[in-house]
Coordinates of C-alpha atoms and ligand atoms in Angstrom, one line a residue:
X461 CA 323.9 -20.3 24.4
X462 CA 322.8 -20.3 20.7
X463 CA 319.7 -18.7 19.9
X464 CA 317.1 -20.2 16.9
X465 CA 314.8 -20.0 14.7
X466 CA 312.8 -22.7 13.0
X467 CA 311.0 -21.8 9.9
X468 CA 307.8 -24.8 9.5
X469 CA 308.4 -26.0 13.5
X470 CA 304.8 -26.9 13.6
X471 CA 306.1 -29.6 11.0
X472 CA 307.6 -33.2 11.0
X473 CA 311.2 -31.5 10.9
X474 CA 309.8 -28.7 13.3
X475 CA 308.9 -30.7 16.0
X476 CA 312.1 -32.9 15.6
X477 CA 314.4 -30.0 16.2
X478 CA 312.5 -29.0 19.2
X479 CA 312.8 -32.2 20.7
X480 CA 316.5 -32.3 20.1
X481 CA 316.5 -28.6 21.6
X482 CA 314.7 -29.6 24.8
X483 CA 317.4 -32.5 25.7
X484 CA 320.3 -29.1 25.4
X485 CA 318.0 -26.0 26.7
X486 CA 321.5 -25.1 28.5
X487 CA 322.6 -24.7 25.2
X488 CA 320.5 -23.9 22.7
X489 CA 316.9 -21.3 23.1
X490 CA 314.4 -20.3 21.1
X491 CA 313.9 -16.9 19.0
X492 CA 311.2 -17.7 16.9
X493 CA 309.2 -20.4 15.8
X494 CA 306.8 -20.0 12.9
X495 CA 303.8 -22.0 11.3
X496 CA 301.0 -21.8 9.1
X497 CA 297.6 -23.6 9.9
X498 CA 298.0 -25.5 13.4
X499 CA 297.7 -22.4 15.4
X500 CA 297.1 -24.3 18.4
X501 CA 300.2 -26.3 18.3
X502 CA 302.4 -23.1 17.2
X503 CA 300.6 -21.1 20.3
X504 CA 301.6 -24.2 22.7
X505 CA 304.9 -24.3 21.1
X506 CA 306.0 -21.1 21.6
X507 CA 304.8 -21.1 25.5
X508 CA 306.9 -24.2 26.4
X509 CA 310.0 -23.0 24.2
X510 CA 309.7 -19.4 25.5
X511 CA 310.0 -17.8 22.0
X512 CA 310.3 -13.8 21.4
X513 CA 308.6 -14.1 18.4
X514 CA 305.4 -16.7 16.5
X515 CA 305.1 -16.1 13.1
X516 CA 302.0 -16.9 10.9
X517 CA 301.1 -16.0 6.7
X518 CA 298.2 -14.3 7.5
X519 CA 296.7 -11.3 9.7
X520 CA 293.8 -13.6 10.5
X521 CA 295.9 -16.0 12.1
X522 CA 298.2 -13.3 13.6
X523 CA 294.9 -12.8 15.6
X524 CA 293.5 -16.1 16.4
X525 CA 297.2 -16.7 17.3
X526 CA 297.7 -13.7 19.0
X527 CA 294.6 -15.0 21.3
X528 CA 296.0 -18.3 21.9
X529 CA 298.6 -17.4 23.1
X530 CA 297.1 -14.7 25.5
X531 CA 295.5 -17.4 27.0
X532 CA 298.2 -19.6 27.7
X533 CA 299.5 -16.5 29.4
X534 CA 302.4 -16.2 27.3
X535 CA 304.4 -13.3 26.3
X536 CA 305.2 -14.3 22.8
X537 CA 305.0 -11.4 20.4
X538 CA 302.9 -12.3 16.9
X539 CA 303.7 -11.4 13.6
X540 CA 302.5 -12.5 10.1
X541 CA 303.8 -11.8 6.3
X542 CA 306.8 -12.8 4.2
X543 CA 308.9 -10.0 6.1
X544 CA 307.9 -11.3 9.1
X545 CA 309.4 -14.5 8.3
X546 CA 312.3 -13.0 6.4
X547 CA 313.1 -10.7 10.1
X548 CA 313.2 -13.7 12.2
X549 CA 315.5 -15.3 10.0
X550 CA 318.1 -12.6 9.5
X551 CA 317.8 -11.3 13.0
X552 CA 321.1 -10.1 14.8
X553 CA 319.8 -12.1 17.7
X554 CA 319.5 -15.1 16.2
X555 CA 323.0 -17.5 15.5
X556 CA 320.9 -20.9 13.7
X557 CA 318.2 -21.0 11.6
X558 CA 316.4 -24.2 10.9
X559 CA 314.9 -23.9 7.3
X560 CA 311.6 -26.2 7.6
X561 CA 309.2 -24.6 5.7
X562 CA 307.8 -27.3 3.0
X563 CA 307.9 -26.1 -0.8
X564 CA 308.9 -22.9 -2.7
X565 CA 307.3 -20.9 0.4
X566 CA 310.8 -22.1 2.6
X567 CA 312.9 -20.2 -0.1
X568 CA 312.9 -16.6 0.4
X569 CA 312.8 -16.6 4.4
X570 CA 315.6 -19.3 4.2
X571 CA 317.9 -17.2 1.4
X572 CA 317.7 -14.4 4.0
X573 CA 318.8 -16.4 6.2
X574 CA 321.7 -17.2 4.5
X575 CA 322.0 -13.2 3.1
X576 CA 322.5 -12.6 6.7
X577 CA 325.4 -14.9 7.2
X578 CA 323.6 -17.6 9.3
X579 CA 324.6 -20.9 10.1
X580 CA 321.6 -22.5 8.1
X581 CA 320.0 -25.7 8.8
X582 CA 318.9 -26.8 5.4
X583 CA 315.8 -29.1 5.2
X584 CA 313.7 -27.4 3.0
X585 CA 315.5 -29.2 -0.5
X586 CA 313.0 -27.5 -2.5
X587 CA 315.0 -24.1 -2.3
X588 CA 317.9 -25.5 -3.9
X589 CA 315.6 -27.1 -6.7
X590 CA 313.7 -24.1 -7.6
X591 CA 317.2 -21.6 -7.2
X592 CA 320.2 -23.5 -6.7
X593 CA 322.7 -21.5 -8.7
X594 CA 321.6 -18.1 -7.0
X595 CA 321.2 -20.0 -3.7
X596 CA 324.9 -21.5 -3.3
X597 CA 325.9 -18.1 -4.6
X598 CA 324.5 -16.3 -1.7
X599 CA 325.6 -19.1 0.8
X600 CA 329.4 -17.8 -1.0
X601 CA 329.2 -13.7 -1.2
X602 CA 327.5 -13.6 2.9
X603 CA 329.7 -16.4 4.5
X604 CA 327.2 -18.4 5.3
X605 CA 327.4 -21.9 6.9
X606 CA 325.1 -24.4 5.0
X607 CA 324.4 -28.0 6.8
X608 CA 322.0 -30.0 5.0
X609 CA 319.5 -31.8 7.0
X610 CA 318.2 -34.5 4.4
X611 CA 319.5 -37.8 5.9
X612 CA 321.2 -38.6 2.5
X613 CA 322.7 -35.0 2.5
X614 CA 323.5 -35.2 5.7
X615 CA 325.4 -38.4 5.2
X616 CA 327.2 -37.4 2.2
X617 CA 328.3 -34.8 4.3
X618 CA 329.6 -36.6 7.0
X619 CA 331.6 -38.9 3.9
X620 CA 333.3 -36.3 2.2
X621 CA 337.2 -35.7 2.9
X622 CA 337.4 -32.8 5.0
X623 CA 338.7 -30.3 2.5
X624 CA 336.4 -31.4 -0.3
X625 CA 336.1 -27.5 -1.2
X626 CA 339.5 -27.3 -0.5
X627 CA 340.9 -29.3 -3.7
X628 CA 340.1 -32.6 -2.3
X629 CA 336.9 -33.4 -4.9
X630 CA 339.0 -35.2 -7.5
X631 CA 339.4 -38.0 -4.6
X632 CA 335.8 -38.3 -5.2
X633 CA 334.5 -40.1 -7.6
X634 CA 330.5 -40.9 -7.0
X635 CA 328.2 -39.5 -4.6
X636 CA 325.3 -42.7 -3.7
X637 CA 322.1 -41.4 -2.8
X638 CA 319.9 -44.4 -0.8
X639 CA 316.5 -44.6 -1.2
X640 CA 313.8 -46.8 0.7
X641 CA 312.1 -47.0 -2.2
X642 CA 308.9 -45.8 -0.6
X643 CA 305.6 -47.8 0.4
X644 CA 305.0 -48.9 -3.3
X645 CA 308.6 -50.3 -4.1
X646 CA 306.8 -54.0 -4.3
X647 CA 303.8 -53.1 -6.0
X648 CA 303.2 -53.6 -10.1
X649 CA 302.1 -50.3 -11.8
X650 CA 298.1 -51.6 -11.7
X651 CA 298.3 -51.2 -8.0
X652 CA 299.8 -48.1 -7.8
X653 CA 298.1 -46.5 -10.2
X654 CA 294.7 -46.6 -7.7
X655 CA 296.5 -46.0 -4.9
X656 CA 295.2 -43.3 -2.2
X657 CA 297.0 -40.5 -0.3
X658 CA 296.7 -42.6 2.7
X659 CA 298.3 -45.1 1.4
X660 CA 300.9 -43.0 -0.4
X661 CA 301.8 -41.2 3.5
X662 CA 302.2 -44.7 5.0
X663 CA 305.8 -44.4 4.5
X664 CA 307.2 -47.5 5.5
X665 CA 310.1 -46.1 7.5
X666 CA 310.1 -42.4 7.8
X667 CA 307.8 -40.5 9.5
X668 CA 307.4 -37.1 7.5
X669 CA 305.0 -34.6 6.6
X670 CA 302.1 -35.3 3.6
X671 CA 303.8 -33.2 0.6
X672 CA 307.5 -35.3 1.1
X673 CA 305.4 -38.9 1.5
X674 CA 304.0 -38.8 -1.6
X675 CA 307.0 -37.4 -2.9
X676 CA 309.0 -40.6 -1.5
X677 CA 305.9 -42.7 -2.9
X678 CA 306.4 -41.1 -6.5
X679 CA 310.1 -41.1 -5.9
X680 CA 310.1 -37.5 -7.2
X681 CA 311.8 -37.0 -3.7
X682 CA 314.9 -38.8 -4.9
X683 CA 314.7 -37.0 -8.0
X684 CA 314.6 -33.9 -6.3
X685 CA 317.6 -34.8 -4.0
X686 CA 319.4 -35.5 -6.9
X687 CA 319.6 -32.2 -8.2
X688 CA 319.8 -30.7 -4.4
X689 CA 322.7 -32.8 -4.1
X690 CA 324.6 -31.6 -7.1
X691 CA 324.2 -28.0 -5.9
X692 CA 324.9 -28.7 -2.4
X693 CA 328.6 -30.9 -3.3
X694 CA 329.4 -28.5 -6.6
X695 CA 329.2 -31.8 -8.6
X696 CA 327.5 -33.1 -11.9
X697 CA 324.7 -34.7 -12.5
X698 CA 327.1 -37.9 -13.8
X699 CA 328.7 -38.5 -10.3
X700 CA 325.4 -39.2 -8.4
X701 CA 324.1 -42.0 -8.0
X702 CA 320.2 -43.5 -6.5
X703 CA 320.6 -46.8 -4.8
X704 CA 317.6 -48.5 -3.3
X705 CA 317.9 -49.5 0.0
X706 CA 314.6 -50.6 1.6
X707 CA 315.9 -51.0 5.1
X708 CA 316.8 -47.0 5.6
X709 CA 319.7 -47.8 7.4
X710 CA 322.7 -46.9 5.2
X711 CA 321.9 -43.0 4.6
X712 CA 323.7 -42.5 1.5
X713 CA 327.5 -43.4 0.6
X714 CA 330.7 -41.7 -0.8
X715 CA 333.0 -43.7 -3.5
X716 CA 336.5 -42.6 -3.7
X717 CA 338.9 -43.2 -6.5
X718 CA 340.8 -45.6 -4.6
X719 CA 337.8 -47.9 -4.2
X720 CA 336.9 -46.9 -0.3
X721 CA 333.4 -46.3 -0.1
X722 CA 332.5 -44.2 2.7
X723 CA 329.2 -44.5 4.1
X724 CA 327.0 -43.4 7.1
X725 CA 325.0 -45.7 9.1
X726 CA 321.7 -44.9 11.7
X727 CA 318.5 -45.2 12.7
X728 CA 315.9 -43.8 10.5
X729 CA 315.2 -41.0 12.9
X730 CA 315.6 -37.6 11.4
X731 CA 316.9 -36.2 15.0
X732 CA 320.1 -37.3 14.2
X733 CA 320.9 -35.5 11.3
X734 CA 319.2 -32.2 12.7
X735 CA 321.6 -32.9 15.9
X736 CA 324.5 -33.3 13.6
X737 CA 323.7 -29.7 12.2
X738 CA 322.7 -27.7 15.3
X739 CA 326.3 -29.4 16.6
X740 CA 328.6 -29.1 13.9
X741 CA 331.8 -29.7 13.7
X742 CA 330.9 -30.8 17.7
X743 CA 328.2 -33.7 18.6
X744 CA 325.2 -33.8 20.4
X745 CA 323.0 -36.5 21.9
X746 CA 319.9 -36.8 19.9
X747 CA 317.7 -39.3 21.5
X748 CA 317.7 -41.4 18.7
X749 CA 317.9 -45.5 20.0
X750 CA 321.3 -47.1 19.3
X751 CA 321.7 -49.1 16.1
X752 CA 321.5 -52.5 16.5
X753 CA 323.1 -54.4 13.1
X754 CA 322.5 -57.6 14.4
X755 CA 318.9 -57.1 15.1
X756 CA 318.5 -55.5 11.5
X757 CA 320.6 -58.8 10.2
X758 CA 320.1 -57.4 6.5
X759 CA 321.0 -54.5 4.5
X760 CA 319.9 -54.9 0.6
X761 CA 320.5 -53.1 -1.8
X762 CA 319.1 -52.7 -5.5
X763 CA 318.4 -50.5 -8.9
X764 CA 315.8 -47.9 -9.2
X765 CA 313.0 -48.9 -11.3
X766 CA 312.4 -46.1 -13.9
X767 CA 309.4 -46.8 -15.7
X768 CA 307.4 -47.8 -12.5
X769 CA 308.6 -44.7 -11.0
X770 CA 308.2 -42.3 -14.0
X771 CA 308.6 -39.4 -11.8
X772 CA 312.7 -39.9 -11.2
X773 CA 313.3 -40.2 -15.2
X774 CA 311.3 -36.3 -14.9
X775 CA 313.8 -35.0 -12.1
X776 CA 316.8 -36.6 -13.9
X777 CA 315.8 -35.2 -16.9
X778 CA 314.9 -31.5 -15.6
X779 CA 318.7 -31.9 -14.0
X780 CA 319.9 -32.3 -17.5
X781 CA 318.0 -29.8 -19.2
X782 CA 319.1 -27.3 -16.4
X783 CA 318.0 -23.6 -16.3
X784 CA 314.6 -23.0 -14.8
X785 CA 313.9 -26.8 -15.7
X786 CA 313.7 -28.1 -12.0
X787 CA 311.6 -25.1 -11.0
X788 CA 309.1 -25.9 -13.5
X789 CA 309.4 -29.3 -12.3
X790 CA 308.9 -28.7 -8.4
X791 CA 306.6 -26.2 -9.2
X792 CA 304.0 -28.5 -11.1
X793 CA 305.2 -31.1 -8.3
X794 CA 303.7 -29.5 -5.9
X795 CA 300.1 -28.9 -7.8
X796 CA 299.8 -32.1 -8.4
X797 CA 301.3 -33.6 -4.8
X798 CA 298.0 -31.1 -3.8
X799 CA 295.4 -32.4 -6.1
X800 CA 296.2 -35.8 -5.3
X801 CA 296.1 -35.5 -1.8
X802 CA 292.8 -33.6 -2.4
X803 CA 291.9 -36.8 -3.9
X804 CA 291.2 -34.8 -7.2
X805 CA 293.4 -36.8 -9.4
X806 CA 295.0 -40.3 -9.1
X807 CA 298.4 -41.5 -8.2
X808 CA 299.7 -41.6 -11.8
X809 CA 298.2 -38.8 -12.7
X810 CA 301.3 -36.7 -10.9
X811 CA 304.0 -37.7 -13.5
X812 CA 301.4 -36.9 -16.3
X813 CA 300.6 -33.6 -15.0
X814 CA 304.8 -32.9 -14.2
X815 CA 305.5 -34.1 -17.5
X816 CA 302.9 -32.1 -19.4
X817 CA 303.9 -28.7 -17.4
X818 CA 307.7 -29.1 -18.7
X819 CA 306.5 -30.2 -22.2
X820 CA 305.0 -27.0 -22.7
X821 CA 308.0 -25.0 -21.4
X822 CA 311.0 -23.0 -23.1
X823 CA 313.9 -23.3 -20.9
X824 CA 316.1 -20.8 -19.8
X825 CA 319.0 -19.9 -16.9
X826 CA 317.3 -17.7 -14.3
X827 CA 319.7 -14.7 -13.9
X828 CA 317.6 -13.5 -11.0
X829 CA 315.3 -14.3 -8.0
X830 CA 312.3 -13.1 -10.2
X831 CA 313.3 -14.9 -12.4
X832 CA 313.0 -17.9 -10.9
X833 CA 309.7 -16.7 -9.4
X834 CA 308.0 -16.4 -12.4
X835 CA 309.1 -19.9 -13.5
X836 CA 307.4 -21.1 -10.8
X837 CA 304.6 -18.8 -11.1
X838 CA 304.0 -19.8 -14.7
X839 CA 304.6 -23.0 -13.7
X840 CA 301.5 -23.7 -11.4
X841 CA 298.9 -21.9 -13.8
X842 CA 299.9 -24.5 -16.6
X843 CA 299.8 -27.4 -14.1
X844 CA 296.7 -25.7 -12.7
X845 CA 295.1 -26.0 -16.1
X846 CA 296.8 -29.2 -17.2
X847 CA 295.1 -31.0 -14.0
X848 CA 291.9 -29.6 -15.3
X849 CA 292.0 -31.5 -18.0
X850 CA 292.9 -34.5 -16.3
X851 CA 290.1 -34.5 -14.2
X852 CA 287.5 -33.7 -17.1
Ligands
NDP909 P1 305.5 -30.7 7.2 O1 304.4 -30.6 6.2 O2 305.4 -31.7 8.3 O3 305.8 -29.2 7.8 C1 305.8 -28.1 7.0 C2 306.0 -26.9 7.8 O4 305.9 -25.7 6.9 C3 304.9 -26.7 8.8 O5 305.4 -26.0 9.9 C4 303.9 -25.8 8.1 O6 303.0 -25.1 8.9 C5 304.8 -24.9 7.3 N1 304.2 -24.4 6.1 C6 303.4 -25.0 5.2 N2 303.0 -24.2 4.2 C7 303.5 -23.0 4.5 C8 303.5 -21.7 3.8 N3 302.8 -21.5 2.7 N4 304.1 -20.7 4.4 C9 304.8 -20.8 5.6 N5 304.9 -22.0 6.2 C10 304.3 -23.1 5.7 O7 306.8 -31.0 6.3 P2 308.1 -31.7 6.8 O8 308.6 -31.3 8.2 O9 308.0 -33.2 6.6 O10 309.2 -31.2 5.7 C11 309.7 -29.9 5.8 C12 310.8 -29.7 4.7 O11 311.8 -30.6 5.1 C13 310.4 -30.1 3.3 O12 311.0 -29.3 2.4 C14 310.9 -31.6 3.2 O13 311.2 -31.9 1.9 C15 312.1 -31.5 4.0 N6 312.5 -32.8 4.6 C16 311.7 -33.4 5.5 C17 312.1 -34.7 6.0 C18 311.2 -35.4 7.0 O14 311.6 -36.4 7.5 N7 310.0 -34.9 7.4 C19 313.3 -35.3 5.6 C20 314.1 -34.5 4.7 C21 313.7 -33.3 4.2 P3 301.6 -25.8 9.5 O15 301.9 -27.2 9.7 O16 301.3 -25.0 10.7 O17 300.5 -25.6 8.4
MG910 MG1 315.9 -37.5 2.2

């Protein structure tokens, strides 16, 4: 029996897991499941999966919580605060921890996580952005076991020789990222540029959580994969690759230097790749339909479109730049994702506002955590103000 924690399961890739969990209760159980605003489906949560422990940010939603689930009747203990969320995900008790928390907030209970040695479910792509270097060096000095969770990731993965870390990389000579290309693939940049959050969540084959739709929309997401990719393989910025694929069925692909391409085929249904991880190196049943090729009858594939999708050119140029460059970058990201979704700025207004935030910036390599903090701290008060501007 293997005992979990997921960090964000109120979210998209929170409920996923739990659904996974509840086909394999004889296998897996829950420590602690923690949220932030939907109270009611964190209290209801953590009476069905039995949890020790609900975590929330706040002490006002420890106690509204707290009531909840008192009257459920459940015995779930409440806690709230950054330790809080940092003790569930080191416990000794607990063997997996699911890292779902969206944005910088996943990164320091998930780098616990992997301080104490866990085997780490890594879907929260945002820590490796914002810390990469210290991240994969913390993932080394505790032992930890890293699985990433993004379907491309996840594919990759799966592609790779078997002892890629083991003086197998040279056999590799491209890592392909696919892409769906998000709901405004087909649109000209007229259209986009007054399109709504609504419109920007309708993703046209993933369902996922607001913040990562409009990332997909803006195709910042790639760009941030990207760069989560290179930390994640050990690689360079030169051997990935984005490839869009509209259909979502071809993950992402590995190219070896003999000409094999490897590649890793599915549903778009993130269940699999979150069974893949809570099973590894074993396999578990997901629940996810069997692919049917024949009914699909088409895979396409085609380039990324730079200039419509300004946002990639950002991420691929923070990758280059290096340094605290792709913190300042998912940092200002994620004040504009908000302002847009707020309805405070428009569409296009994202890339100008992510743009502006790194124009104004002096890089330099984060030697530690704070360091990186204060990146991103800095970050958001000139995105903050750059916004303000824009909307004046
Ligand atoms: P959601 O928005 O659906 O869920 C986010 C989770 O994080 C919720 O449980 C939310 O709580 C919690 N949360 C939000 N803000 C905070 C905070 N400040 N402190 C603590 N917890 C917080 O996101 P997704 O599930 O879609 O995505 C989660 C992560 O996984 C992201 O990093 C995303 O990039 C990545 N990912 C997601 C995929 C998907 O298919 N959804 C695919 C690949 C990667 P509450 O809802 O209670 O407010
Ligand atoms: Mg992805």
């Amino acid at each position: 029996m293997y005992s979990i924690t997921i960090l964000g399961s109120t979210g998209s890739i929170g409920e996923s897991t739990l659904d996974v969990i509840a086909q394999h209760s004889d296998q897996y159980s829950i420590f602690a499941l923690t949220g932030c605003r939907q109270l009611e489906k964190l209290a209801q949560q953590s009476i069905q999966y039995n949890a020790k422990y609900a975590v929330v940010t706040d002490e006002s939603s420890a106690k509204r919580l707290t009531s909840l689930i008192m009257d459920l009747k459940g015995t779930t203990e409440v806690m709230f605060g950054s330790d809080a969320l940092s003790e569930v995900a080191s416990s000794n008790q607990v063997d997996i921890v699911m890292a779902a928390i969206v944005g910088a907030a996943g990164l320091l209970p998930t780098l616990s996580a992997v301080k104490a040695g866990k085997k780490v479910l890594l879907a929260n792509k945002e820590s490796l952005v914002m810390a990469g270097s210290i991240f994969m060096g913390a993932v080394k000095q505790h032992s930890a076991t890293l699985l990433p969770i993004d379907s491309e990731h996840n594919a990759i993965f799966q592609c790779l020789p078997d002892n890629y870390n083991d003086g197998d990389q040279p056999s590799v000579k491209k890592l392909i990222l696919s892409a769906s290309g998000g709901p405004f693939r087909t649109w000209d940049m007229q259209k986009i540029s007054k399109a709504t959050p609504e419109q920007a969540c309708a993703h046209p084959n993933w369902s996922m959580g607001n913040k990562i739709s409009v990332d997909s929309a803006s195709m910042m997401n790639k760009g941030l994969e990207c760069i989560e990719a290179k930390w994640l393989f050990d690689t360079t910025m030169d051997k990935i690759e984005v490839l869009i694929h509209p259909q979502s069925i071809v993950h992402s692909l590995v190219q070896y230097v003999d000409g094999s391409v490897l590649a890793q085929l599915g549903n778009p249904d993130m269940r699999t790749p979150i069974a893949h991880g809570l099973a590894w190196p074993q396999r578990l049943a997901s629940g996810v339909a069997d692919l049917d090729l024949s009914e699909i009858a088409q895979l396409t594939f085609e380039q990324p479109d730079l200039v419509k999708f300004p946002c990639l050119q950002l991420a691929y140029n923070a990758a280059a730049e290096g340094g605290n460059a792709p913190a300042v970058l998912n940092a200002a990201n994620e004040i504009a994702v908000d302002a847009f979704l707020d309805g405070r700025i428009g569409f296009t207004a994202i890339a100008q506002a992510v743009e502006k935030t790194l124009d104004s910036f002096d890089f330099y390599e984060p030697e530690s955590l704070d360091a990186v903090q204060d990146s991103d701290n800095r970050a958001r008060s000139v995105a903050v103000s750059v916004i303000k501007r824009i909307e004046s």
